[in-house]
mmCIF file of C-alpha atoms in Angstrom:
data_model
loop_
_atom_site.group_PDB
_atom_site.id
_atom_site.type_symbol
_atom_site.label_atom_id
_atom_site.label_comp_id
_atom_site.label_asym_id
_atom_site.label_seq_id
_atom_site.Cartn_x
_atom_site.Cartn_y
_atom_site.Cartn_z
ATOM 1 C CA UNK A 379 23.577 -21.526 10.292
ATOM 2 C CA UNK A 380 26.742 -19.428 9.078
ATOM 3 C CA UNK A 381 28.320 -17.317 11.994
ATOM 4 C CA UNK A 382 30.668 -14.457 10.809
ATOM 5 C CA UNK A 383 33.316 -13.427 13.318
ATOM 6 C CA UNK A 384 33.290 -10.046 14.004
ATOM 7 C CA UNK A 385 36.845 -8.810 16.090
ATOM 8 C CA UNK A 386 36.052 -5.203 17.242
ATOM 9 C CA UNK A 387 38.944 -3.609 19.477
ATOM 10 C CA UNK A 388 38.103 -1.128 21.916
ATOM 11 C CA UNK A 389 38.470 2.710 21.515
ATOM 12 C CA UNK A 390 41.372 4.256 22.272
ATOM 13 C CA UNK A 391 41.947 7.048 24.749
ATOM 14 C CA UNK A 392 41.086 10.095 22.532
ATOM 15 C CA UNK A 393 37.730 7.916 21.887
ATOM 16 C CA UNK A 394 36.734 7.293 25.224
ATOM 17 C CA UNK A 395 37.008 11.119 25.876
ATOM 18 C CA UNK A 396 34.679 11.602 22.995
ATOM 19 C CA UNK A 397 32.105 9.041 23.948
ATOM 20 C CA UNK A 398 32.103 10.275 27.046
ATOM 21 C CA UNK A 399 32.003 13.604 26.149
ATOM 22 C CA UNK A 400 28.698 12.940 24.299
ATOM 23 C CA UNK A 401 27.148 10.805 26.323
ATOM 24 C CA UNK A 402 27.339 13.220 29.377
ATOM 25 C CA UNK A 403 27.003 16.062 26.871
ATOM 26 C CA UNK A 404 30.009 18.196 28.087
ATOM 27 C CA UNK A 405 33.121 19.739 26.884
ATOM 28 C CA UNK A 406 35.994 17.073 27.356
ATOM 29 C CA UNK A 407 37.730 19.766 29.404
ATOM 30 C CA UNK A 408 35.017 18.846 31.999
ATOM 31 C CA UNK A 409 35.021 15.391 31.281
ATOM 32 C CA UNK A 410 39.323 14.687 30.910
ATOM 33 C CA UNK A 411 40.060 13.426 33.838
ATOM 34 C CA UNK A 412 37.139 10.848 34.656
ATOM 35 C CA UNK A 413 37.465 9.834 30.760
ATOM 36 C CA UNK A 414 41.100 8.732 31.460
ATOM 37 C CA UNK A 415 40.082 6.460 34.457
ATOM 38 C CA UNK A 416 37.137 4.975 32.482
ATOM 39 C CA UNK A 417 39.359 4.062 29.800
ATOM 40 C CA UNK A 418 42.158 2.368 31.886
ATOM 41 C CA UNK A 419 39.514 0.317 33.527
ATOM 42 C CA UNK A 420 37.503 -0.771 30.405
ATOM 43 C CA UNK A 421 40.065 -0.888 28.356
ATOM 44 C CA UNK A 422 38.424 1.096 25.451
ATOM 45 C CA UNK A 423 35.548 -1.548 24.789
ATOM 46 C CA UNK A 424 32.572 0.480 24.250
ATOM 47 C CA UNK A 425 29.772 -1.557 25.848
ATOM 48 C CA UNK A 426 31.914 -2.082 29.168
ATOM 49 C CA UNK A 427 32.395 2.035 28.450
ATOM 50 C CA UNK A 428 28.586 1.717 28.832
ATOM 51 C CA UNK A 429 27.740 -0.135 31.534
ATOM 52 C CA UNK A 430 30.628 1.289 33.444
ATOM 53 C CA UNK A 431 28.823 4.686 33.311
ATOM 54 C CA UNK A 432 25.558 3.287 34.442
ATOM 55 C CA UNK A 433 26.267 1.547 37.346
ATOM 56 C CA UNK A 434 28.116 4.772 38.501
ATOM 57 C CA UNK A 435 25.375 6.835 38.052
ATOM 58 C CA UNK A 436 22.698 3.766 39.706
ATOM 59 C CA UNK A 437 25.292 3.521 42.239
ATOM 60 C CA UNK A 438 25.509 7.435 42.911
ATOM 61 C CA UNK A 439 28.605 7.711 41.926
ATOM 62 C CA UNK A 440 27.734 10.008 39.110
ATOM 63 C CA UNK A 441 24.751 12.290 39.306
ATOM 64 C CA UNK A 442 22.676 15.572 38.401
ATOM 65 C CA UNK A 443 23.285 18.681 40.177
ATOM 66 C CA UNK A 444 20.895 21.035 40.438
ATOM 67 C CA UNK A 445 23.191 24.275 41.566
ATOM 68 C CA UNK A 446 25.579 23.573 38.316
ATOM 69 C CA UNK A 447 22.968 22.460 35.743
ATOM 70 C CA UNK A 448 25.089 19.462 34.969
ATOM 71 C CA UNK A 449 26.419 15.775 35.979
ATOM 72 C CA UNK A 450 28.710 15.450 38.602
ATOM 73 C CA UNK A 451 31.047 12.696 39.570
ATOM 74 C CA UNK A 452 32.960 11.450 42.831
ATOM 75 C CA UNK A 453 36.567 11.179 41.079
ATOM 76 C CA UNK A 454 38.204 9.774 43.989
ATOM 77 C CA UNK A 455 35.212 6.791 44.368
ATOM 78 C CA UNK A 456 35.290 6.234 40.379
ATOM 79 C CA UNK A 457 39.139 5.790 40.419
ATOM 80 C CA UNK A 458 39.063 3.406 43.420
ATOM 81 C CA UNK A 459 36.261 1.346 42.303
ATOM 82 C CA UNK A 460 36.717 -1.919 40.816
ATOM 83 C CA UNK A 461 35.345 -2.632 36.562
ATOM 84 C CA UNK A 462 33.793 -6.120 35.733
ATOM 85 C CA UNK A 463 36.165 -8.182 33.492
ATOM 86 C CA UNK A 464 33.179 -9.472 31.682
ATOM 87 C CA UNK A 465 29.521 -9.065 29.794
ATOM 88 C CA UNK A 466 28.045 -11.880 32.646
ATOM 89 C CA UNK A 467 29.570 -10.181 35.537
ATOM 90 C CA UNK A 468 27.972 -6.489 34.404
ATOM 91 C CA UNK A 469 24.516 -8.295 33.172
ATOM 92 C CA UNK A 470 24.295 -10.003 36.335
ATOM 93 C CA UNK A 471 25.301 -7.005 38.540
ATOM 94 C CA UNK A 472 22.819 -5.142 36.058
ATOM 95 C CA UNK A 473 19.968 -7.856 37.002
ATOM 96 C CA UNK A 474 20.646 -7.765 40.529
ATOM 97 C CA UNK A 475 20.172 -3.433 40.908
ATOM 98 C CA UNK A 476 16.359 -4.565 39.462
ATOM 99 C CA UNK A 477 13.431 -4.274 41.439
ATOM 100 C CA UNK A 478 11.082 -7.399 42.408
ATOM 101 C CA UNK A 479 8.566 -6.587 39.766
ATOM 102 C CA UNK A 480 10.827 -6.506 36.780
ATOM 103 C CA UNK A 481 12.763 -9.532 38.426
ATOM 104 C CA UNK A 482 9.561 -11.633 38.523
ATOM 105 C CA UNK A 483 8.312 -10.609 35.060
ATOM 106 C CA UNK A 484 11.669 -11.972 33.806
ATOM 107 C CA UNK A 485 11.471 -15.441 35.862
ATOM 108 C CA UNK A 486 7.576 -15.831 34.188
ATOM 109 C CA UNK A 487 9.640 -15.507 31.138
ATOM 110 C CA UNK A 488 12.566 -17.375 31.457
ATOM 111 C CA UNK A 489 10.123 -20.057 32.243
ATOM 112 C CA UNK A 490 9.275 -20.430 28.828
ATOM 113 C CA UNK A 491 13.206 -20.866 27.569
ATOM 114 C CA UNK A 492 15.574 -19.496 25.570
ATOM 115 C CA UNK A 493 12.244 -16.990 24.117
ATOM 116 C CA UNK A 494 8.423 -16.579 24.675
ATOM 117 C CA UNK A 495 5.811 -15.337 21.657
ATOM 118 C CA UNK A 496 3.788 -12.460 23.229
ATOM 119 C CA UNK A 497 0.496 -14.271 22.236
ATOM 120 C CA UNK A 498 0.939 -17.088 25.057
ATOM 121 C CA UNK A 499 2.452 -14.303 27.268
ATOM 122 C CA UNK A 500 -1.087 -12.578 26.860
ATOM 123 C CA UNK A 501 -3.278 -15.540 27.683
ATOM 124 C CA UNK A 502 -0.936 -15.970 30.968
ATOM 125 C CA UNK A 503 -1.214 -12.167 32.013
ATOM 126 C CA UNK A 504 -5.136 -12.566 31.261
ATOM 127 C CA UNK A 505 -4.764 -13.901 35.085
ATOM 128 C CA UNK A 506 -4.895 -11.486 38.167
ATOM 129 C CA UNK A 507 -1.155 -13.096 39.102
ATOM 130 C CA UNK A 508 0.688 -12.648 36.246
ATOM 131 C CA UNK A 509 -1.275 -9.372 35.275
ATOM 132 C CA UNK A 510 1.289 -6.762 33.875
ATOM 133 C CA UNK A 511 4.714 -8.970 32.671
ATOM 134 C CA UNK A 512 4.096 -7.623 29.135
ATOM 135 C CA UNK A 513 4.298 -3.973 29.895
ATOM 136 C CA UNK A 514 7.630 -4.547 32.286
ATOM 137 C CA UNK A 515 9.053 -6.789 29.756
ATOM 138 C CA UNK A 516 8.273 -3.782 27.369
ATOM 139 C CA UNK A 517 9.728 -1.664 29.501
ATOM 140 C CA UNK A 518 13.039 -3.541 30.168
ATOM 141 C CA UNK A 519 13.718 -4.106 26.492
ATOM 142 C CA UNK A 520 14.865 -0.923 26.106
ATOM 143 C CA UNK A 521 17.375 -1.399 29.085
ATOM 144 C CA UNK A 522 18.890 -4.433 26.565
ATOM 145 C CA UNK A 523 18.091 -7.075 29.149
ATOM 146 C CA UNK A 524 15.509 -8.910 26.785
ATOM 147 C CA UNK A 525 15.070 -8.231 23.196
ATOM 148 C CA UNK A 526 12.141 -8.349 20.563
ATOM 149 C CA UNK A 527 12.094 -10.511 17.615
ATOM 150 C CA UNK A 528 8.955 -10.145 15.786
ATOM 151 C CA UNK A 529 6.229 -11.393 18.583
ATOM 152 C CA UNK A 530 8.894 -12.994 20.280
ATOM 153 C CA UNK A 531 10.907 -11.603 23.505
ATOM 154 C CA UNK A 532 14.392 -13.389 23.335
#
């Protein structure tokens, strides 16, 4: 097998404000100040970017408000709050915020290795206990926690 290296550097501040601009779909005006601490704690690198957002807004640190039609954010929390260093640490921290169902449908699959074909999956969910791991595992792929390759979740 022939591996490529691939060095991507992070975005710099003027990105960040635009990625988060987008993502949150407001003006940067509105979105300035928590852009600036977002990017001094990840750095620029867009999937740390990413997953710093999300686990502000599963944390509550970030959320919908219904009187100003928009997302709102606890600036003072955000800046205070500590950013993983690593893809493990915000996997793992990512894993953990799970609930037990999609927790156990991953441990039927990890069971299996590295990857499991969806064929033996469906003669093991054709039992009452382990009724239902396809569909979460379906569900959770789009959260990037497992991924599809052909009929196989890796």
């Amino acid at each position: 097998v022939r591996l490529t290296h691939i060095n991507v550097s992070g975005v710099d501040g003027e990105g960040t404000k635009a990625m988060i601009s987008y993502a949150l779909q407001l003006p940067i005006r509105l979105t300035r100040e928590l852009s600036e601490i977002v990017h001094a704690k990840t750095l620029g690198n867009p999937l740390f970017i990413k997953e710093f957002l999300n686990s502000l807004q599963a944390e509550g640190l970030m959320y919908y408000s219904q009187k100003e039609k928009r997302l709102l954010w606890d600036i003072e929390s955000i800046s205070t709050r500590p950013v993983d260093d690593d893809v493990a640490a915000i996997m793992t921290r990512k894993v953990l915020r799970m609930p037990p169902d999609v927790l156990y449908a991953l441990s039927v699959a990890a069971c299996f290795g590295r990857r499991v074909d969806e064929n033996i999956l469906k003669v093991l969910c054709s039992s009452d206990q382990f009724g239902g791991v396809i569909e979460i595992l379906q569900r959770v792929e789009t959260d990037g926690i497992i991924q599809r390759q052909g009929t196989y979740f890796v």
